[in-house]
CSV table of N, CA and C in Angstrom, one decimal:
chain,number,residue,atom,x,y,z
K,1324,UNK,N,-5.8,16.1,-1.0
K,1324,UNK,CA,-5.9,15.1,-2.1
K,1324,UNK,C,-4.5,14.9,-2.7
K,1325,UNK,N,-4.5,13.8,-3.2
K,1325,UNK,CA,-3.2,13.7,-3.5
K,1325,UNK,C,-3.0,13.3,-5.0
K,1326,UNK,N,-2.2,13.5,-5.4
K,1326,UNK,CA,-2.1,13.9,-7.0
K,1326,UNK,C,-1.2,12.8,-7.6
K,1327,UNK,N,-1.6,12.3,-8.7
K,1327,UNK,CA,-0.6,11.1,-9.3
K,1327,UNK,C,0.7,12.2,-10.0
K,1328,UNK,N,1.1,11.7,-9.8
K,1328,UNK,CA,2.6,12.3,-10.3
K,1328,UNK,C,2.8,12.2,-11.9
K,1329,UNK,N,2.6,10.8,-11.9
K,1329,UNK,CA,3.1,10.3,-13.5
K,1329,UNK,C,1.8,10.8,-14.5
K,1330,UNK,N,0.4,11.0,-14.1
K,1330,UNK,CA,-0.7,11.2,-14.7
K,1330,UNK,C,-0.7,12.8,-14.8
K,1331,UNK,N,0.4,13.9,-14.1
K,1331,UNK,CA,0.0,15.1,-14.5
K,1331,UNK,C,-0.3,15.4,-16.4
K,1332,UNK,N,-0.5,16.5,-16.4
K,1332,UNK,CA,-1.3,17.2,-17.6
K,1332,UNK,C,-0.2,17.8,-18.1
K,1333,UNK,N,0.6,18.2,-17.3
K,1333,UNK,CA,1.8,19.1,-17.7
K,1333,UNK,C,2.9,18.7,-18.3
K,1334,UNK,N,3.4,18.7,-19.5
K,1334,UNK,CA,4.7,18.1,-20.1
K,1334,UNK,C,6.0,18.7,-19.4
K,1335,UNK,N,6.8,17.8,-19.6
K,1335,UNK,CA,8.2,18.0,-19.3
K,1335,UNK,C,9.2,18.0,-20.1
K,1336,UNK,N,9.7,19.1,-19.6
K,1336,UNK,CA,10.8,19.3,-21.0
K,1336,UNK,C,12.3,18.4,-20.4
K,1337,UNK,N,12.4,17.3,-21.5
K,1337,UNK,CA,13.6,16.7,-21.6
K,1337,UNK,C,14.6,17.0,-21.5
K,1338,UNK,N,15.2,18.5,-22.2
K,1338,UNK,CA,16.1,19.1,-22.8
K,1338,UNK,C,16.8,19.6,-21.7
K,1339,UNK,N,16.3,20.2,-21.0
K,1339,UNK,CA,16.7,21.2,-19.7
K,1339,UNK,C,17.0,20.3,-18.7
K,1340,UNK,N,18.2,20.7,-17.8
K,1340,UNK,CA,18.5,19.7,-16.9
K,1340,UNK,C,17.4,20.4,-15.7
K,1341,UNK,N,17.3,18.6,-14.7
K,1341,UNK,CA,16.2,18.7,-14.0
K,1341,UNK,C,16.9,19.5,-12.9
K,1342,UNK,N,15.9,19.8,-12.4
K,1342,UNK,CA,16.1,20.5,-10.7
K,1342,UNK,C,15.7,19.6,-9.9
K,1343,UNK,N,16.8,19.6,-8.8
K,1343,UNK,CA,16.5,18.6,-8.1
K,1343,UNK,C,16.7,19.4,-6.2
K,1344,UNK,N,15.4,19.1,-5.8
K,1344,UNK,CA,15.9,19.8,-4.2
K,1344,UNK,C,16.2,18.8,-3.1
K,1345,UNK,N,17.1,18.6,-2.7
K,1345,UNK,CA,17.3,17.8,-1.4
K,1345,UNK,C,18.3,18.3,0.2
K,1346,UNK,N,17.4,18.2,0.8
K,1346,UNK,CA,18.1,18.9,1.8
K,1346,UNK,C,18.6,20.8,1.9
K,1347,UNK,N,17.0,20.6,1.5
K,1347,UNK,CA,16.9,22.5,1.2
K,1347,UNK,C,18.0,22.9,0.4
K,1348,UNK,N,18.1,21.9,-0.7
K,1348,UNK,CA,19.4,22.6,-1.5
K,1348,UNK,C,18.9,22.0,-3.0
K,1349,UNK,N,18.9,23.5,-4.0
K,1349,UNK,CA,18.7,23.1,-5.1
K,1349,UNK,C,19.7,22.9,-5.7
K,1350,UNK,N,19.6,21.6,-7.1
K,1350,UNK,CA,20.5,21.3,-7.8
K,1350,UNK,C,20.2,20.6,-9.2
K,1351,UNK,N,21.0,21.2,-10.1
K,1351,UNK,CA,21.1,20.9,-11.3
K,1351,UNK,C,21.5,19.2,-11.5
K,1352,UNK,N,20.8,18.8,-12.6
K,1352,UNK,CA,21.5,17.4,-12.9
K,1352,UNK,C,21.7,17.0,-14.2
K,1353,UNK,N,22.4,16.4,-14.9
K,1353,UNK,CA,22.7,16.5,-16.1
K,1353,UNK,C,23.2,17.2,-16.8
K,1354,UNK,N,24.1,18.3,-16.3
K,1354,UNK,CA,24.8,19.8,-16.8
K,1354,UNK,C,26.2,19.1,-16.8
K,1355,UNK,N,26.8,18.4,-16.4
K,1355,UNK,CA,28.2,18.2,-16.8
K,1355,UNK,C,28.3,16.6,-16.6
K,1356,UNK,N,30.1,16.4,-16.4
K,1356,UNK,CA,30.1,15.0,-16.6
K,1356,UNK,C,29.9,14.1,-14.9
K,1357,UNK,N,29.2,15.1,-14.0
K,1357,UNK,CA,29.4,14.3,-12.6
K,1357,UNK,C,27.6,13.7,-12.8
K,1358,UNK,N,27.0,14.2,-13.9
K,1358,UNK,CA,25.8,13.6,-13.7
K,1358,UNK,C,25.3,12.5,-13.7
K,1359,UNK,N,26.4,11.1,-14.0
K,1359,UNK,CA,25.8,9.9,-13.6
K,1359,UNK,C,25.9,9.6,-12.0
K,1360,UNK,N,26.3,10.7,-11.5
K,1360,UNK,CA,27.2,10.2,-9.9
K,1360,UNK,C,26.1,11.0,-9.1
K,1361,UNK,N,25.6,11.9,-9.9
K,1361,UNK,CA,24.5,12.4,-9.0
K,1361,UNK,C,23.0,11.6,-9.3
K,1362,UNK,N,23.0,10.9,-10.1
K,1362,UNK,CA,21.9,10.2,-10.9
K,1362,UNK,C,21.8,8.9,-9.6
K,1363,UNK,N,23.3,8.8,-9.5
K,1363,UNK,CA,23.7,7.2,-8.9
K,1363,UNK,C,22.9,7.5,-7.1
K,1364,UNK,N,23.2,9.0,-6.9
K,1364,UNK,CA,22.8,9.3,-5.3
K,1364,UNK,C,22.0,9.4,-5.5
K,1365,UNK,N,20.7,10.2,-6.1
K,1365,UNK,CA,19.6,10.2,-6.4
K,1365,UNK,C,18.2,8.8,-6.4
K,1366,UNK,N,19.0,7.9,-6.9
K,1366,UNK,CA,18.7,6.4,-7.0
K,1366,UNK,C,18.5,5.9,-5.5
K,1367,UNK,N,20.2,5.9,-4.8
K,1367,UNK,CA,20.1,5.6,-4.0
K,1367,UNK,C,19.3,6.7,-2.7
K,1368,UNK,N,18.9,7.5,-2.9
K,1368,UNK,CA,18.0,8.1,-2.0
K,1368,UNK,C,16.5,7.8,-2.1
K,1369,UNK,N,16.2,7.5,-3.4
K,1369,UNK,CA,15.0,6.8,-3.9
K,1369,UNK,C,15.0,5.5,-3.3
K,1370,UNK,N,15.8,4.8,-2.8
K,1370,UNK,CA,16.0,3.5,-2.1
K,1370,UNK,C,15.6,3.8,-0.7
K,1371,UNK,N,16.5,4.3,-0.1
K,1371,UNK,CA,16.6,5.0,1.6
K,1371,UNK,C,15.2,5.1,1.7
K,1372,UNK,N,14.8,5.9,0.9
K,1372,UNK,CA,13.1,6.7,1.0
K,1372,UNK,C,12.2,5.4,1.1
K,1373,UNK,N,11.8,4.1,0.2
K,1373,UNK,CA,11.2,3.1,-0.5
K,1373,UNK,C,11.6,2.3,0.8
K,1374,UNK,N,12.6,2.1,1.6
K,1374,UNK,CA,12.8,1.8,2.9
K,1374,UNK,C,12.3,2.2,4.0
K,1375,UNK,N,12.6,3.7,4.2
K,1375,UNK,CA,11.6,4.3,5.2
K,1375,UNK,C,10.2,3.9,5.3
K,1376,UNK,N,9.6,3.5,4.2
K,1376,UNK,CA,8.3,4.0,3.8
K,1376,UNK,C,7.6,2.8,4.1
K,1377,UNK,N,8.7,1.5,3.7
K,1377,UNK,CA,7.9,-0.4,4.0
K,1377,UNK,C,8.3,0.2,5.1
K,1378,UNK,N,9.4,0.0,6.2
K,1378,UNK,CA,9.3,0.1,7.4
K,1378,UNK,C,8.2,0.6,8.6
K,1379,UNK,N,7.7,1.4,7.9
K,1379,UNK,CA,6.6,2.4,8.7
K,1379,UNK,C,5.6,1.6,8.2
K,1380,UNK,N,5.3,0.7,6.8
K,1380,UNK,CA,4.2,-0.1,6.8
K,1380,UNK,C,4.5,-1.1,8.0
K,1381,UNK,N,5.5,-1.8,7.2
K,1381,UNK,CA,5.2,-3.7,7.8
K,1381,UNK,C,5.3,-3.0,9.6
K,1382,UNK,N,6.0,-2.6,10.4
K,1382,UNK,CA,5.7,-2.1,11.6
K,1382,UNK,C,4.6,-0.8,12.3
K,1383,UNK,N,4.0,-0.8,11.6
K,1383,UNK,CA,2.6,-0.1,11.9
K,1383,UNK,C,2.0,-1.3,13.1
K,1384,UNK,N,1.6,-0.2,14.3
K,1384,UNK,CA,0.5,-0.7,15.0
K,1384,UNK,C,-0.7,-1.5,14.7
K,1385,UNK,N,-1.2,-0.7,13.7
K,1385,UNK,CA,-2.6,-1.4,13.1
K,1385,UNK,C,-2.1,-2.3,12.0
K,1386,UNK,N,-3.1,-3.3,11.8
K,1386,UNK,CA,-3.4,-4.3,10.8
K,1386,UNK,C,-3.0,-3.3,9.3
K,1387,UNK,N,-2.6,-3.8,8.6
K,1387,UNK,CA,-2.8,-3.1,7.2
K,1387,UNK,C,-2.7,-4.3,6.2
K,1388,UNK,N,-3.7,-3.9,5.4
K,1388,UNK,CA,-3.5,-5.3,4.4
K,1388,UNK,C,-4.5,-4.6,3.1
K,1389,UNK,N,-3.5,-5.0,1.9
K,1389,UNK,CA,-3.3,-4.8,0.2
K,1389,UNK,C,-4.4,-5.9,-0.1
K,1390,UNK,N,-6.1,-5.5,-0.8
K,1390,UNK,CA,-6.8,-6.2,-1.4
K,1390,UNK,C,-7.1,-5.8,-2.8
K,1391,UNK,N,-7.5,-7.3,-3.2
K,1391,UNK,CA,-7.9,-7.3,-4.8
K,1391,UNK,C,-9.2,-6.6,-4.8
K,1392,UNK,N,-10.1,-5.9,-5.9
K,1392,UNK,CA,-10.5,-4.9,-5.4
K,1392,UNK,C,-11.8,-6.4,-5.9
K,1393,UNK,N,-11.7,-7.2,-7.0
K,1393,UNK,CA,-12.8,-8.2,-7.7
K,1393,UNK,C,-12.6,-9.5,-6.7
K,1394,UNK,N,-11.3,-9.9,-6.9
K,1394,UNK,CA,-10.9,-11.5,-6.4
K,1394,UNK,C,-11.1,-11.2,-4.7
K,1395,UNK,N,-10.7,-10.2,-3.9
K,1395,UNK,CA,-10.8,-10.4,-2.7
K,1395,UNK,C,-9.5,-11.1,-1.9
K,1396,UNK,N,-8.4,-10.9,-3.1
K,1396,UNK,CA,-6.9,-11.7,-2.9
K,1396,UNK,C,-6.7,-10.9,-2.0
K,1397,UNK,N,-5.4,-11.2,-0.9
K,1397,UNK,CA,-4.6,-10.9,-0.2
K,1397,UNK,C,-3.7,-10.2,-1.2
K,1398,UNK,N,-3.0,-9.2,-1.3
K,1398,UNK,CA,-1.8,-8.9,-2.3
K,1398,UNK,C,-0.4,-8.5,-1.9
K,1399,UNK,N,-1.3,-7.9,-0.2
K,1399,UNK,CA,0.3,-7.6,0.4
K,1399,UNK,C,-0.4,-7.3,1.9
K,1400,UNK,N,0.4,-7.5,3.3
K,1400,UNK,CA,-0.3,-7.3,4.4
K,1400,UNK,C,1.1,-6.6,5.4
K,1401,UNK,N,0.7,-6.1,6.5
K,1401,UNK,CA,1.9,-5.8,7.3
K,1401,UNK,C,2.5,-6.7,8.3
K,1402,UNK,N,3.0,-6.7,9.2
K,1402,UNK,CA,3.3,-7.9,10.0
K,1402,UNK,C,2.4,-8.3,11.2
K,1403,UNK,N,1.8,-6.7,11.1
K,1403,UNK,CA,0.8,-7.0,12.8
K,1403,UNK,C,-0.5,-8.1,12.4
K,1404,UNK,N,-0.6,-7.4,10.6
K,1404,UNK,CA,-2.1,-8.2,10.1
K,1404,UNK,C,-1.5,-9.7,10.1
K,1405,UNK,N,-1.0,-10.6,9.5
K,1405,UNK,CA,-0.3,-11.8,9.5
K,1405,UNK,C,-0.3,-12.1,11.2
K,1406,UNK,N,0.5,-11.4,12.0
K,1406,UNK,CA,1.1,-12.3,13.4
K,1406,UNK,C,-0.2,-12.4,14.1
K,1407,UNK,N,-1.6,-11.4,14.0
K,1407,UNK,CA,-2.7,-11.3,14.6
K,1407,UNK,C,-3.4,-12.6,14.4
K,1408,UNK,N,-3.5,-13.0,13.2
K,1408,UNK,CA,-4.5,-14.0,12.4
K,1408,UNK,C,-3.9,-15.4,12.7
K,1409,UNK,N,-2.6,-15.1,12.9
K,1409,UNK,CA,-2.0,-16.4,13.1
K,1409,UNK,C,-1.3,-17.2,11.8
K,1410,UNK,N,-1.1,-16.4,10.8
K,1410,UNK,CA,-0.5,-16.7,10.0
K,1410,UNK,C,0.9,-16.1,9.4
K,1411,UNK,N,1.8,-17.2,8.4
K,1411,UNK,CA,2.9,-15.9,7.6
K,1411,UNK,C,2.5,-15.2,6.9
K,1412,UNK,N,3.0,-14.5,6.2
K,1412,UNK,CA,3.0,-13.7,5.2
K,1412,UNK,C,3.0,-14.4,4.2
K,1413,UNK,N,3.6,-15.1,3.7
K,1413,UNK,CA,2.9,-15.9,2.5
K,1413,UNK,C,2.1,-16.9,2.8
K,1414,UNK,N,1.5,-17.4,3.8
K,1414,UNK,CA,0.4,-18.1,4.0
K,1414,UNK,C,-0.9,-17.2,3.7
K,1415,UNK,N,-1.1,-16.0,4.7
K,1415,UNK,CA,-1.8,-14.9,4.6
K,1415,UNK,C,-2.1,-14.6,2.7
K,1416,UNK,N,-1.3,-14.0,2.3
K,1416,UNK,CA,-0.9,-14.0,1.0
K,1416,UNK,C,-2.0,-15.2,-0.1
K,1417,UNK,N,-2.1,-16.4,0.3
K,1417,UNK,CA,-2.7,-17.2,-0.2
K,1417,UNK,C,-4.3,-17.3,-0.1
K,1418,UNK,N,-4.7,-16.1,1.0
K,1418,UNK,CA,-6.1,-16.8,1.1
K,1418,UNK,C,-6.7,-15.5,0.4
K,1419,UNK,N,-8.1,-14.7,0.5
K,1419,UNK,CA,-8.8,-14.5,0.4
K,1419,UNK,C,-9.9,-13.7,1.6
K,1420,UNK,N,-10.6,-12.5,1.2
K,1420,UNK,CA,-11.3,-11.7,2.7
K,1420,UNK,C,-12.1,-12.8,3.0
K,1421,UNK,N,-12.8,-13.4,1.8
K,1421,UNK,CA,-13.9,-14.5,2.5
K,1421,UNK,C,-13.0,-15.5,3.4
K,1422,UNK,N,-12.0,-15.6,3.3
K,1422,UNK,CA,-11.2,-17.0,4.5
K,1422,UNK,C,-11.6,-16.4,5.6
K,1423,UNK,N,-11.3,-15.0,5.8
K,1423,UNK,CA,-11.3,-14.6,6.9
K,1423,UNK,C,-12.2,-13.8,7.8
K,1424,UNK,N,-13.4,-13.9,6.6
K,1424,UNK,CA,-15.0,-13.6,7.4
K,1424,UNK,C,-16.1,-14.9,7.5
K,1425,UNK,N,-15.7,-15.2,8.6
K,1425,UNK,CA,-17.0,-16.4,8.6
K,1425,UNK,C,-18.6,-15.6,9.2
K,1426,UNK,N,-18.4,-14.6,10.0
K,1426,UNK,CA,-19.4,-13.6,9.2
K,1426,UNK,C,-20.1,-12.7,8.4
K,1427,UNK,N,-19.5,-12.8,7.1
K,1427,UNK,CA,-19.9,-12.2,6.7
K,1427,UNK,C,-20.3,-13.2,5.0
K,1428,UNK,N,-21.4,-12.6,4.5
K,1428,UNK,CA,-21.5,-13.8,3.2
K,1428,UNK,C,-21.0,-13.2,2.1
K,1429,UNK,N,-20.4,-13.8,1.2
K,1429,UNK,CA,-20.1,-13.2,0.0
K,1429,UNK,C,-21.0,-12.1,-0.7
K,1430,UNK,N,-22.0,-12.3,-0.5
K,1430,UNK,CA,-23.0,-11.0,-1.4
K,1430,UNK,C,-22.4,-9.9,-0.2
K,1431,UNK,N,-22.2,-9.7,1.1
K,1431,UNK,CA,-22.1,-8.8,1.5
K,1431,UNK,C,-20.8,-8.0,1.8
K,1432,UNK,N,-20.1,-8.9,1.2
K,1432,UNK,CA,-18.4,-8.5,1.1
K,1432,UNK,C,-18.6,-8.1,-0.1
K,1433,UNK,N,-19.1,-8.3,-1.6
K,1433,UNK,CA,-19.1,-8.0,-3.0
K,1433,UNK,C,-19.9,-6.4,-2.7
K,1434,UNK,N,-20.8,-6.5,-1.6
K,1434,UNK,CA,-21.6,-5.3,-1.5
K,1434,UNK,C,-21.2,-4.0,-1.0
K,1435,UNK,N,-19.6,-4.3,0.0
K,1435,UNK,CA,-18.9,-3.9,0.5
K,1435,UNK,C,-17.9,-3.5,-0.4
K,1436,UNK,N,-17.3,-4.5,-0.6
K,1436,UNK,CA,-16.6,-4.0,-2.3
K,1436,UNK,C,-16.9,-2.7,-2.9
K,1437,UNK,N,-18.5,-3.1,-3.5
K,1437,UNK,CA,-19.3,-2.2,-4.4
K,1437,UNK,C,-19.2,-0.9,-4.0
K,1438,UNK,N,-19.5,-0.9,-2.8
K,1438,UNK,CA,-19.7,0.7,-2.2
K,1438,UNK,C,-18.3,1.2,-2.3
K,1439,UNK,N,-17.1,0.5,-2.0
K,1439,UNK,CA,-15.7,1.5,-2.3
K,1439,UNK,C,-15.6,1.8,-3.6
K,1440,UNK,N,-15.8,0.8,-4.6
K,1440,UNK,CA,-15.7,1.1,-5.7
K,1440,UNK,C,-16.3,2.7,-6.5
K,1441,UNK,N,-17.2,3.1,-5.8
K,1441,UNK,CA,-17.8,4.0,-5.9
K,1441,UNK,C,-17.1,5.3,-5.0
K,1442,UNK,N,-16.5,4.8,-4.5
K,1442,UNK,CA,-15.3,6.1,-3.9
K,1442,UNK,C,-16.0,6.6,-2.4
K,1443,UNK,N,-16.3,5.2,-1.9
K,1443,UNK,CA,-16.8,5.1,-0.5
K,1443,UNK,C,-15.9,4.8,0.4
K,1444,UNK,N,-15.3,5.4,1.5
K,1444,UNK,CA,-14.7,4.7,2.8
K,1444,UNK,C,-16.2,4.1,3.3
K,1445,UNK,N,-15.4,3.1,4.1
K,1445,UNK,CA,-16.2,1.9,4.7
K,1445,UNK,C,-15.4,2.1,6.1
K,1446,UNK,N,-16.3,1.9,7.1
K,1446,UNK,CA,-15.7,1.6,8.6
K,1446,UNK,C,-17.3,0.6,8.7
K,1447,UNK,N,-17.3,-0.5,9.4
K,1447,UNK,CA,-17.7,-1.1,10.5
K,1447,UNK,C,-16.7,-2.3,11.2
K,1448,UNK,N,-17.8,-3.0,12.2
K,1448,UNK,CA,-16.7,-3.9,13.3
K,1448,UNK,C,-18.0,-5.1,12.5
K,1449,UNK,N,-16.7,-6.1,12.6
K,1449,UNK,CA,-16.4,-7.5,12.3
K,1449,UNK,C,-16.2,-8.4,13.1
K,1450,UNK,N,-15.8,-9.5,12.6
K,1450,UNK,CA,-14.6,-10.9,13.2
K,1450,UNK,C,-13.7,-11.5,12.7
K,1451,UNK,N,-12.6,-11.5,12.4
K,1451,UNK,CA,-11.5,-12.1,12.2
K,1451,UNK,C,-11.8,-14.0,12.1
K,1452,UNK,N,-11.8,-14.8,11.4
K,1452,UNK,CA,-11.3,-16.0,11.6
K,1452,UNK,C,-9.8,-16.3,12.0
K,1453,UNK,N,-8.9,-16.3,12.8
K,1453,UNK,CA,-7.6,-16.7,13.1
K,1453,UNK,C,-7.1,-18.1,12.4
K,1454,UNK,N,-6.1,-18.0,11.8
K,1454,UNK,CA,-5.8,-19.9,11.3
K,1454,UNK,C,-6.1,-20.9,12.4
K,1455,UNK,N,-6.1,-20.4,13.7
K,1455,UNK,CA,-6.0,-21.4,14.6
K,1455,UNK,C,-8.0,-21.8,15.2
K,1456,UNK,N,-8.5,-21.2,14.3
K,1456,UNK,CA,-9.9,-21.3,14.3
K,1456,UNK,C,-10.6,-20.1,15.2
K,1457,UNK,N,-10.0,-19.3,16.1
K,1457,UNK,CA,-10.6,-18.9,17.1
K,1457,UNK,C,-10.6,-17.9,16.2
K,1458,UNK,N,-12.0,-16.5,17.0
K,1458,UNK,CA,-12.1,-15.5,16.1
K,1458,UNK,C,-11.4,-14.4,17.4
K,1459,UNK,N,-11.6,-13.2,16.3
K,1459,UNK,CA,-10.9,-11.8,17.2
K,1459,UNK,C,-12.0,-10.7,16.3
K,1460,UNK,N,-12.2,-9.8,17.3
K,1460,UNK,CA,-13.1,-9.0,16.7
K,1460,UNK,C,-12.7,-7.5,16.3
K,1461,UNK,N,-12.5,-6.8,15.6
K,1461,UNK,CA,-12.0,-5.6,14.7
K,1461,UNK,C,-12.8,-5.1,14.4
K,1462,UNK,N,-12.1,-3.5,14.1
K,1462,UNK,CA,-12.9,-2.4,13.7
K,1462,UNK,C,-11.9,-2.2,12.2
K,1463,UNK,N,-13.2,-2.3,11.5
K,1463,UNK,CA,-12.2,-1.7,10.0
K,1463,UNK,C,-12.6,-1.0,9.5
K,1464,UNK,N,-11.7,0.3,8.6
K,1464,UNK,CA,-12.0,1.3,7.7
K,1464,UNK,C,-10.9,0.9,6.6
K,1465,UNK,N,-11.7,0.8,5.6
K,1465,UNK,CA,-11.1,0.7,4.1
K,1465,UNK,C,-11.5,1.8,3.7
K,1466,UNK,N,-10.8,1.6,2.2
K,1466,UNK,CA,-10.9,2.8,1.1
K,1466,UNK,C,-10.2,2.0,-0.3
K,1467,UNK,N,-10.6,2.7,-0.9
K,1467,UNK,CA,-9.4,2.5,-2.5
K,1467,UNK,C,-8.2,3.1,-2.5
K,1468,UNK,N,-7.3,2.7,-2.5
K,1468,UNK,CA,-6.2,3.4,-3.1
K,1468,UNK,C,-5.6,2.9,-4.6
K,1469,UNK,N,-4.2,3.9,-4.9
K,1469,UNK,CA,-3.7,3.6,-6.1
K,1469,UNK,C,-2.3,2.6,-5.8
K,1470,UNK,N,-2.0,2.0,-6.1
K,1470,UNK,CA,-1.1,0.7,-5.5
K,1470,UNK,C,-0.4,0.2,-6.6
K,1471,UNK,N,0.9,1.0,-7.2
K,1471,UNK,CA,1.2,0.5,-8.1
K,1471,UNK,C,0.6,0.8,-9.4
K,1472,UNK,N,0.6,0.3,-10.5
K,1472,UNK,CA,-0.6,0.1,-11.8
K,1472,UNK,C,-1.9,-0.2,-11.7
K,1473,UNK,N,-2.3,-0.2,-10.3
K,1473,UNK,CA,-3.6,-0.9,-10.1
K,1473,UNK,C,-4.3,-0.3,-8.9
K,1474,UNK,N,-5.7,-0.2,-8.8
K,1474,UNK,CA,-6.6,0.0,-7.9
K,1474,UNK,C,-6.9,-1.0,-6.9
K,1475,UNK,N,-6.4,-0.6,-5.6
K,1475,UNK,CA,-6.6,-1.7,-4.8
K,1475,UNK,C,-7.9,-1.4,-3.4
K,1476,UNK,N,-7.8,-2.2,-2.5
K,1476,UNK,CA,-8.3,-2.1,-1.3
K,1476,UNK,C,-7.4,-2.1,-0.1
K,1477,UNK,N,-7.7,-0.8,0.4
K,1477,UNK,CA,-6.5,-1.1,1.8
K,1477,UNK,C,-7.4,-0.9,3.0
């Protein structure tokens, strides 16, 4: 299970410089005057990391794609989900899960919905509508996740 960071229970004390581990090596920060230069690496490793991390999204094998959990928006997708469907990324971006199920009716996307909302994974197989009209047929497992400020659908 994975634990929100920012939501723990446990206060932090401001006062005391943080500990910081990287590369099996503990270290103090904020204890003298090099602490904006370790602040500045720290940043930039927070970068490297937030890099690593899209990369491994947008080039993932599988489809991956960021939904509204009410509207059904697109919010964010990887490259395989976009180049599959036949669309960009901001085209993709613009539509909606109903664009892309001509099987399925809105009560039973909302009903699908419903069940994650409730802290359901979902797996069944579907069809894809492609931009270019033709369909492709898939196997999907969603879930809820936390995505930012917000509860989404992945």
């Amino acid at each position: 299970m994975v634990e929100n960071f920012f939501e723990s229970s446990k206060s932090i004390d401001t006062r005391k410089p943080a500990l910081i581990q990287s590369n099996d090596q503990e270290r103090q920060i904020g204890t003298d005057s090099n602490s904006s230069f370790e602040k500045q690496g720290l940043v930039s490793e927070l970068k490297r990391s937030e890099q690593k991390l899209r990369h491994l999204f947008d080039y993932a094998n599988d489809s991956i794609v960021i939904v509204h959990p009410v509207t059904g928006q697109f919010l964010d997708c990887n490259l395989n989900a976009h180049r599959r469907l036949g669309y960009s990324k901001d085209e993709l971006l613009q539509l909606t899960v109903a664009d892309i199920h001509d099987d399925l009716s809105l009560d039973e996307i909302k009903a699908i919905f419903d069940r994650q909302a409730m802290g359901h994974s979902v797996q069944f197989e579907t069809i894809h509508k492609r931009k270019d009209g033709t369909y492709m047929p898939v196997e999907l497992t969603s879930t809820l996740i936390a995505y930012g400020n917000i509860t989404v659908i992945q």
